[in-house]
mmCIF file with all atom_site columns, C-alpha atoms in Angstrom:
data_model
loop_
_atom_site.group_PDB
_atom_site.id
_atom_site.type_symbol
_atom_site.label_atom_id
_atom_site.label_alt_id
_atom_site.label_comp_id
_atom_site.label_asym_id
_atom_site.label_entity_id
_atom_site.label_seq_id
_atom_site.pdbx_PDB_ins_code
_atom_site.Cartn_x
_atom_site.Cartn_y
_atom_site.Cartn_z
_atom_site.occupancy
_atom_site.B_iso_or_equiv
_atom_site.pdbx_formal_charge
_atom_site.auth_seq_id
_atom_site.auth_comp_id
_atom_site.auth_asym_id
_atom_site.auth_atom_id
_atom_site.pdbx_PDB_model_num
ATOM 1   C CA . MET A 1 1   ? -19.506 78.120  75.214 1.00 41.00 ? 21  MET A CA 1
ATOM 2   C CA . SER A 1 2   ? -20.090 75.054  73.889 1.00 43.00 ? 22  SER A CA 1
ATOM 3   C CA . SER A 1 3   ? -17.006 73.333  71.729 1.00 52.00 ? 23  SER A CA 1
ATOM 4   C CA . MET A 1 4   ? -14.342 75.815  71.883 1.00 63.00 ? 24  MET A CA 1
ATOM 5   C CA . GLY A 1 5   ? -11.548 76.140  68.564 1.00 80.00 ? 25  GLY A CA 1
ATOM 6   C CA . ARG A 1 6   ? -8.927  77.640  68.070 1.00 90.00 ? 26  ARG A CA 1
ATOM 7   C CA . ILE A 1 7   ? -6.899  79.070  71.370 1.00 93.00 ? 27  ILE A CA 1
ATOM 8   C CA . ILE A 1 8   ? -5.392  82.715  69.709 1.00 93.00 ? 28  ILE A CA 1
ATOM 9   C CA . THR A 1 9   ? -2.918  84.919  72.002 1.00 94.00 ? 29  THR A CA 1
ATOM 10  C CA . LEU A 1 10  ? -3.754  88.533  72.574 1.00 94.00 ? 30  LEU A CA 1
ATOM 11  C CA . ARG A 1 11  ? -0.963  90.849  73.931 1.00 93.00 ? 31  ARG A CA 1
ATOM 12  C CA . SER A 1 12  ? -1.448  94.168  76.164 1.00 93.00 ? 32  SER A CA 1
ATOM 13  C CA . SER A 1 13  ? 0.584   96.456  75.802 1.00 93.00 ? 33  SER A CA 1
ATOM 14  C CA . ASP A 1 14  ? 2.371   96.026  78.984 1.00 94.00 ? 34  ASP A CA 1
ATOM 15  C CA . GLY A 1 15  ? 3.154   92.468  78.015 1.00 93.00 ? 35  GLY A CA 1
ATOM 16  C CA . GLU A 1 16  ? 0.311   89.913  79.286 1.00 95.00 ? 36  GLU A CA 1
ATOM 17  C CA . ASN A 1 17  ? -0.235  87.240  77.318 1.00 95.00 ? 37  ASN A CA 1
ATOM 18  C CA . PHE A 1 18  ? -4.063  86.672  77.227 1.00 94.00 ? 38  PHE A CA 1
ATOM 19  C CA . GLU A 1 19  ? -5.294  83.100  76.052 1.00 95.00 ? 39  GLU A CA 1
ATOM 20  C CA . VAL A 1 20  ? -8.811  82.855  74.499 1.00 94.00 ? 40  VAL A CA 1
ATOM 21  C CA . ASP A 1 21  ? -11.176 81.127  72.371 1.00 93.00 ? 41  ASP A CA 1
ATOM 22  C CA . GLU A 1 22  ? -10.916 82.240  68.592 1.00 93.00 ? 42  GLU A CA 1
ATOM 23  C CA . ALA A 1 23  ? -14.866 82.963  68.239 1.00 92.00 ? 43  ALA A CA 1
ATOM 24  C CA . VAL A 1 24  ? -14.118 85.148  71.411 1.00 93.00 ? 44  VAL A CA 1
ATOM 25  C CA . ALA A 1 25  ? -10.844 87.014  69.709 1.00 92.00 ? 45  ALA A CA 1
ATOM 26  C CA . LEU A 1 26  ? -12.985 87.598  66.846 1.00 92.00 ? 46  LEU A CA 1
ATOM 27  C CA . GLU A 1 27  ? -15.982 89.585  67.930 1.00 89.00 ? 47  GLU A CA 1
ATOM 28  C CA . SER A 1 28  ? -12.877 92.203  68.262 1.00 86.00 ? 48  SER A CA 1
ATOM 29  C CA . GLN A 1 29  ? -13.393 93.991  64.459 1.00 84.00 ? 49  GLN A CA 1
ATOM 30  C CA . THR A 1 30  ? -9.156  94.552  65.337 1.00 84.00 ? 50  THR A CA 1
ATOM 31  C CA . THR A 1 31  ? -8.547  91.002  66.049 1.00 87.00 ? 51  THR A CA 1
ATOM 32  C CA . LYS A 1 32  ? -11.681 89.932  63.250 1.00 89.00 ? 52  LYS A CA 1
ATOM 33  C CA . HIS A 1 33  ? -9.225  90.929  60.974 1.00 87.00 ? 53  HIS A CA 1
ATOM 34  C CA . MET A 1 34  ? -5.669  90.345  62.037 1.00 86.00 ? 54  MET A CA 1
ATOM 35  C CA . ILE A 1 35  ? -7.086  86.361  62.441 1.00 89.00 ? 55  ILE A CA 1
ATOM 36  C CA . GLU A 1 36  ? -8.709  87.021  58.682 1.00 88.00 ? 56  GLU A CA 1
ATOM 37  C CA . ASP A 1 37  ? -4.938  88.036  57.262 1.00 87.00 ? 57  ASP A CA 1
ATOM 38  C CA . ASP A 1 38  ? -3.558  84.765  59.570 1.00 83.00 ? 58  ASP A CA 1
ATOM 39  C CA . CYS A 1 39  ? -1.745  87.949  61.774 1.00 77.00 ? 59  CYS A CA 1
ATOM 40  C CA . VAL A 1 40  ? -0.975  85.329  64.988 1.00 80.00 ? 60  VAL A CA 1
ATOM 41  C CA . GLY A 1 41  ? 1.528   83.152  64.708 1.00 81.00 ? 61  GLY A CA 1
ATOM 42  C CA . ASN A 1 42  ? 3.572   84.540  67.208 1.00 82.00 ? 62  ASN A CA 1
ATOM 43  C CA . GLY A 1 43  ? -0.223  86.303  69.165 1.00 88.00 ? 63  GLY A CA 1
ATOM 44  C CA . ILE A 1 44  ? -1.602  90.052  68.246 1.00 91.00 ? 64  ILE A CA 1
ATOM 45  C CA . PRO A 1 45  ? 0.021   92.417  69.958 1.00 90.00 ? 65  PRO A CA 1
ATOM 46  C CA . LEU A 1 46  ? -2.087  94.928  70.637 1.00 89.00 ? 66  LEU A CA 1
ATOM 47  C CA . PRO A 1 47  ? -0.376  97.919  71.217 1.00 88.00 ? 67  PRO A CA 1
ATOM 48  C CA . ASN A 1 48  ? -2.911  100.294 72.644 1.00 85.00 ? 68  ASN A CA 1
ATOM 49  C CA . VAL A 1 49  ? -4.007  98.487  75.063 1.00 86.00 ? 69  VAL A CA 1
ATOM 50  C CA . THR A 1 50  ? -3.057  97.665  79.105 1.00 89.00 ? 70  THR A CA 1
ATOM 51  C CA . SER A 1 51  ? -4.031  94.745  80.027 1.00 91.00 ? 71  SER A CA 1
ATOM 52  C CA . LYS A 1 52  ? -6.117  95.948  82.890 1.00 88.00 ? 72  LYS A CA 1
ATOM 53  C CA . ILE A 1 53  ? -8.086  97.456  80.393 1.00 86.00 ? 73  ILE A CA 1
ATOM 54  C CA . PHE A 1 54  ? -7.743  93.871  78.177 1.00 88.00 ? 74  PHE A CA 1
ATOM 55  C CA . SER A 1 55  ? -9.172  91.323  81.138 1.00 89.00 ? 75  SER A CA 1
ATOM 56  C CA . LYS A 1 56  ? -12.720 93.617  81.026 1.00 86.00 ? 76  LYS A CA 1
ATOM 57  C CA . VAL A 1 57  ? -12.790 93.683  76.696 1.00 87.00 ? 77  VAL A CA 1
ATOM 58  C CA . ILE A 1 58  ? -12.518 89.289  76.709 1.00 91.00 ? 78  ILE A CA 1
ATOM 59  C CA . GLU A 1 59  ? -14.739 89.551  79.661 1.00 88.00 ? 79  GLU A CA 1
ATOM 60  C CA . TYR A 1 60  ? -17.589 92.136  77.683 1.00 86.00 ? 80  TYR A CA 1
ATOM 61  C CA . CYS A 1 61  ? -16.509 89.812  74.057 1.00 89.00 ? 81  CYS A CA 1
ATOM 62  C CA . LYS A 1 62  ? -16.659 86.010  76.783 1.00 89.00 ? 82  LYS A CA 1
ATOM 63  C CA . LYS A 1 63  ? -20.215 87.318  77.337 1.00 85.00 ? 83  LYS A CA 1
ATOM 64  C CA . HIS A 1 64  ? -21.405 88.259  73.845 1.00 84.00 ? 84  HIS A CA 1
ATOM 65  C CA . VAL A 1 65  ? -19.795 85.092  72.635 1.00 88.00 ? 85  VAL A CA 1
ATOM 66  C CA . GLU A 1 66  ? -21.589 82.816  75.594 1.00 83.00 ? 86  GLU A CA 1
ATOM 67  C CA . ALA A 1 67  ? -25.581 84.049  75.109 1.00 80.00 ? 87  ALA A CA 1
ATOM 68  C CA . ALA A 1 68  ? -24.559 83.342  70.729 1.00 79.00 ? 88  ALA A CA 1
ATOM 69  C CA . ASN A 1 69  ? -23.722 80.837  72.318 1.00 75.00 ? 89  ASN A CA 1
ATOM 70  C CA . SER A 1 70  ? -26.891 79.430  73.989 1.00 71.00 ? 90  SER A CA 1
ATOM 71  C CA . ASP A 1 71  ? -28.456 76.671  73.463 1.00 65.00 ? 91  ASP A CA 1
ATOM 72  C CA . ASP A 1 72  ? -31.751 78.824  74.719 1.00 63.00 ? 92  ASP A CA 1
ATOM 73  C CA . ARG A 1 73  ? -32.037 81.748  72.530 1.00 60.00 ? 93  ARG A CA 1
ATOM 74  C CA . SER A 1 74  ? -35.131 83.568  74.563 1.00 63.00 ? 94  SER A CA 1
ATOM 75  C CA . SER A 1 75  ? -36.066 86.932  74.751 1.00 65.00 ? 95  SER A CA 1
ATOM 76  C CA . SER A 1 76  ? -34.810 86.410  78.321 1.00 70.00 ? 96  SER A CA 1
ATOM 77  C CA . ILE A 1 77  ? -31.760 85.281  77.066 1.00 70.00 ? 97  ILE A CA 1
ATOM 78  C CA . ASP A 1 78  ? -31.315 88.837  75.306 1.00 73.00 ? 98  ASP A CA 1
ATOM 79  C CA . ASP A 1 79  ? -33.060 90.775  78.448 1.00 77.00 ? 99  ASP A CA 1
ATOM 80  C CA . GLU A 1 80  ? -29.834 89.331  80.585 1.00 77.00 ? 100 GLU A CA 1
ATOM 81  C CA . LEU A 1 81  ? -27.635 90.257  77.838 1.00 75.00 ? 101 LEU A CA 1
ATOM 82  C CA . LYS A 1 82  ? -28.733 93.990  76.988 1.00 80.00 ? 102 LYS A CA 1
ATOM 83  C CA . SER A 1 83  ? -28.854 94.391  81.361 1.00 82.00 ? 103 SER A CA 1
ATOM 84  C CA . TRP A 1 84  ? -25.228 93.348  82.027 1.00 78.00 ? 104 TRP A CA 1
ATOM 85  C CA . ASP A 1 85  ? -24.123 94.901  79.211 1.00 80.00 ? 105 ASP A CA 1
ATOM 86  C CA . ALA A 1 86  ? -25.704 98.450  81.577 1.00 84.00 ? 106 ALA A CA 1
ATOM 87  C CA . ASP A 1 87  ? -24.341 97.100  84.626 1.00 82.00 ? 107 ASP A CA 1
ATOM 88  C CA . PHE A 1 88  ? -21.091 96.784  82.627 1.00 79.00 ? 108 PHE A CA 1
ATOM 89  C CA . VAL A 1 89  ? -20.755 100.396 81.495 1.00 81.00 ? 109 VAL A CA 1
ATOM 90  C CA . LYS A 1 90  ? -22.992 101.992 84.829 1.00 86.00 ? 110 LYS A CA 1
ATOM 91  C CA . GLY A 1 91  ? -21.500 104.142 86.135 1.00 88.00 ? 111 GLY A CA 1
ATOM 92  C CA . LYS A 1 92  ? -18.738 104.942 83.527 1.00 85.00 ? 112 LYS A CA 1
ATOM 93  C CA . THR A 1 93  ? -18.406 108.304 82.486 1.00 86.00 ? 113 THR A CA 1
ATOM 94  C CA . PRO A 1 94  ? -18.247 108.689 78.441 1.00 83.00 ? 114 PRO A CA 1
ATOM 95  C CA . GLU A 1 95  ? -13.500 108.735 78.918 1.00 84.00 ? 115 GLU A CA 1
ATOM 96  C CA . GLU A 1 96  ? -13.479 105.392 81.240 1.00 83.00 ? 116 GLU A CA 1
ATOM 97  C CA . ILE A 1 97  ? -15.906 103.280 78.812 1.00 82.00 ? 117 ILE A CA 1
ATOM 98  C CA . ARG A 1 98  ? -14.178 104.068 75.339 1.00 81.00 ? 118 ARG A CA 1
ATOM 99  C CA . LYS A 1 99  ? -10.780 103.957 77.216 1.00 78.00 ? 119 LYS A CA 1
ATOM 100 C CA . THR A 1 100 ? -12.047 100.112 77.999 1.00 74.00 ? 120 THR A CA 1
ATOM 101 C CA . PHE A 1 101 ? -13.094 99.453  74.400 1.00 74.00 ? 121 PHE A CA 1
ATOM 102 C CA . ASN A 1 102 ? -10.407 101.932 72.516 1.00 69.00 ? 122 ASN A CA 1
ATOM 103 C CA . ILE A 1 103 ? -12.678 104.285 70.774 1.00 78.00 ? 123 ILE A CA 1
ATOM 104 C CA . LYS A 1 104 ? -11.228 107.773 70.464 1.00 81.00 ? 124 LYS A CA 1
ATOM 105 C CA . ASN A 1 105 ? -13.071 110.069 71.087 1.00 85.00 ? 125 ASN A CA 1
ATOM 106 C CA . ASP A 1 106 ? -13.456 111.877 67.841 1.00 86.00 ? 126 ASP A CA 1
ATOM 107 C CA . PHE A 1 107 ? -16.153 114.503 68.106 1.00 85.00 ? 127 PHE A CA 1
ATOM 108 C CA . THR A 1 108 ? -14.890 118.423 68.384 1.00 85.00 ? 128 THR A CA 1
ATOM 109 C CA . PRO A 1 109 ? -15.129 120.615 70.768 1.00 85.00 ? 129 PRO A CA 1
ATOM 110 C CA . GLU A 1 110 ? -18.908 121.744 70.588 1.00 86.00 ? 130 GLU A CA 1
ATOM 111 C CA . GLU A 1 111 ? -20.033 118.304 69.705 1.00 82.00 ? 131 GLU A CA 1
ATOM 112 C CA . GLU A 1 112 ? -18.590 117.770 72.958 1.00 79.00 ? 132 GLU A CA 1
ATOM 113 C CA . GLU A 1 113 ? -19.868 119.687 75.066 1.00 80.00 ? 133 GLU A CA 1
ATOM 114 C CA . GLU A 1 114 ? -23.485 118.814 73.338 1.00 80.00 ? 134 GLU A CA 1
ATOM 115 C CA . SER A 1 115 ? -23.650 115.534 74.245 1.00 74.00 ? 135 SER A CA 1
ATOM 116 C CA . SER A 1 116 ? -23.066 116.224 77.855 1.00 71.00 ? 136 SER A CA 1
ATOM 117 C CA . ARG A 1 117 ? -26.480 118.211 78.510 1.00 70.00 ? 137 ARG A CA 1
#
C-alpha cells in the first residue's frame, strides 16, 4: 500500500485482535458501517467470525487494497487480481466459501439443489 492510514483493531469471535489499515477494514461492509458510525473506540467486535477465517478475509481485503492502490492499473494488474481471487476460492465448496466470507446461505432447498447441478 502506498501510505498507511489510521489503524483499526478488529476482534474475532475467539478474542484475537487484528490491527489493520483503515483502507483494509473499509473493504468489508460490516466494518465499514461501524467505522462510519464511529464505533471503533475499543476495537470492532466480529462475534460471528473466528480468527482462522478472519485471517483469510483480511488477506483477501489486503490484496484488493494493494491492487486498487497500484500505480500501474493496467489490465495485467486486473488479470493478476482475478487470478488471485480464483485461486483463493479454488477447490472450496460453496459452504466453505460462505464460511470464509461469513455469508448466510439464503437459498431454499430447491435453489440449493438447482445450483449444485
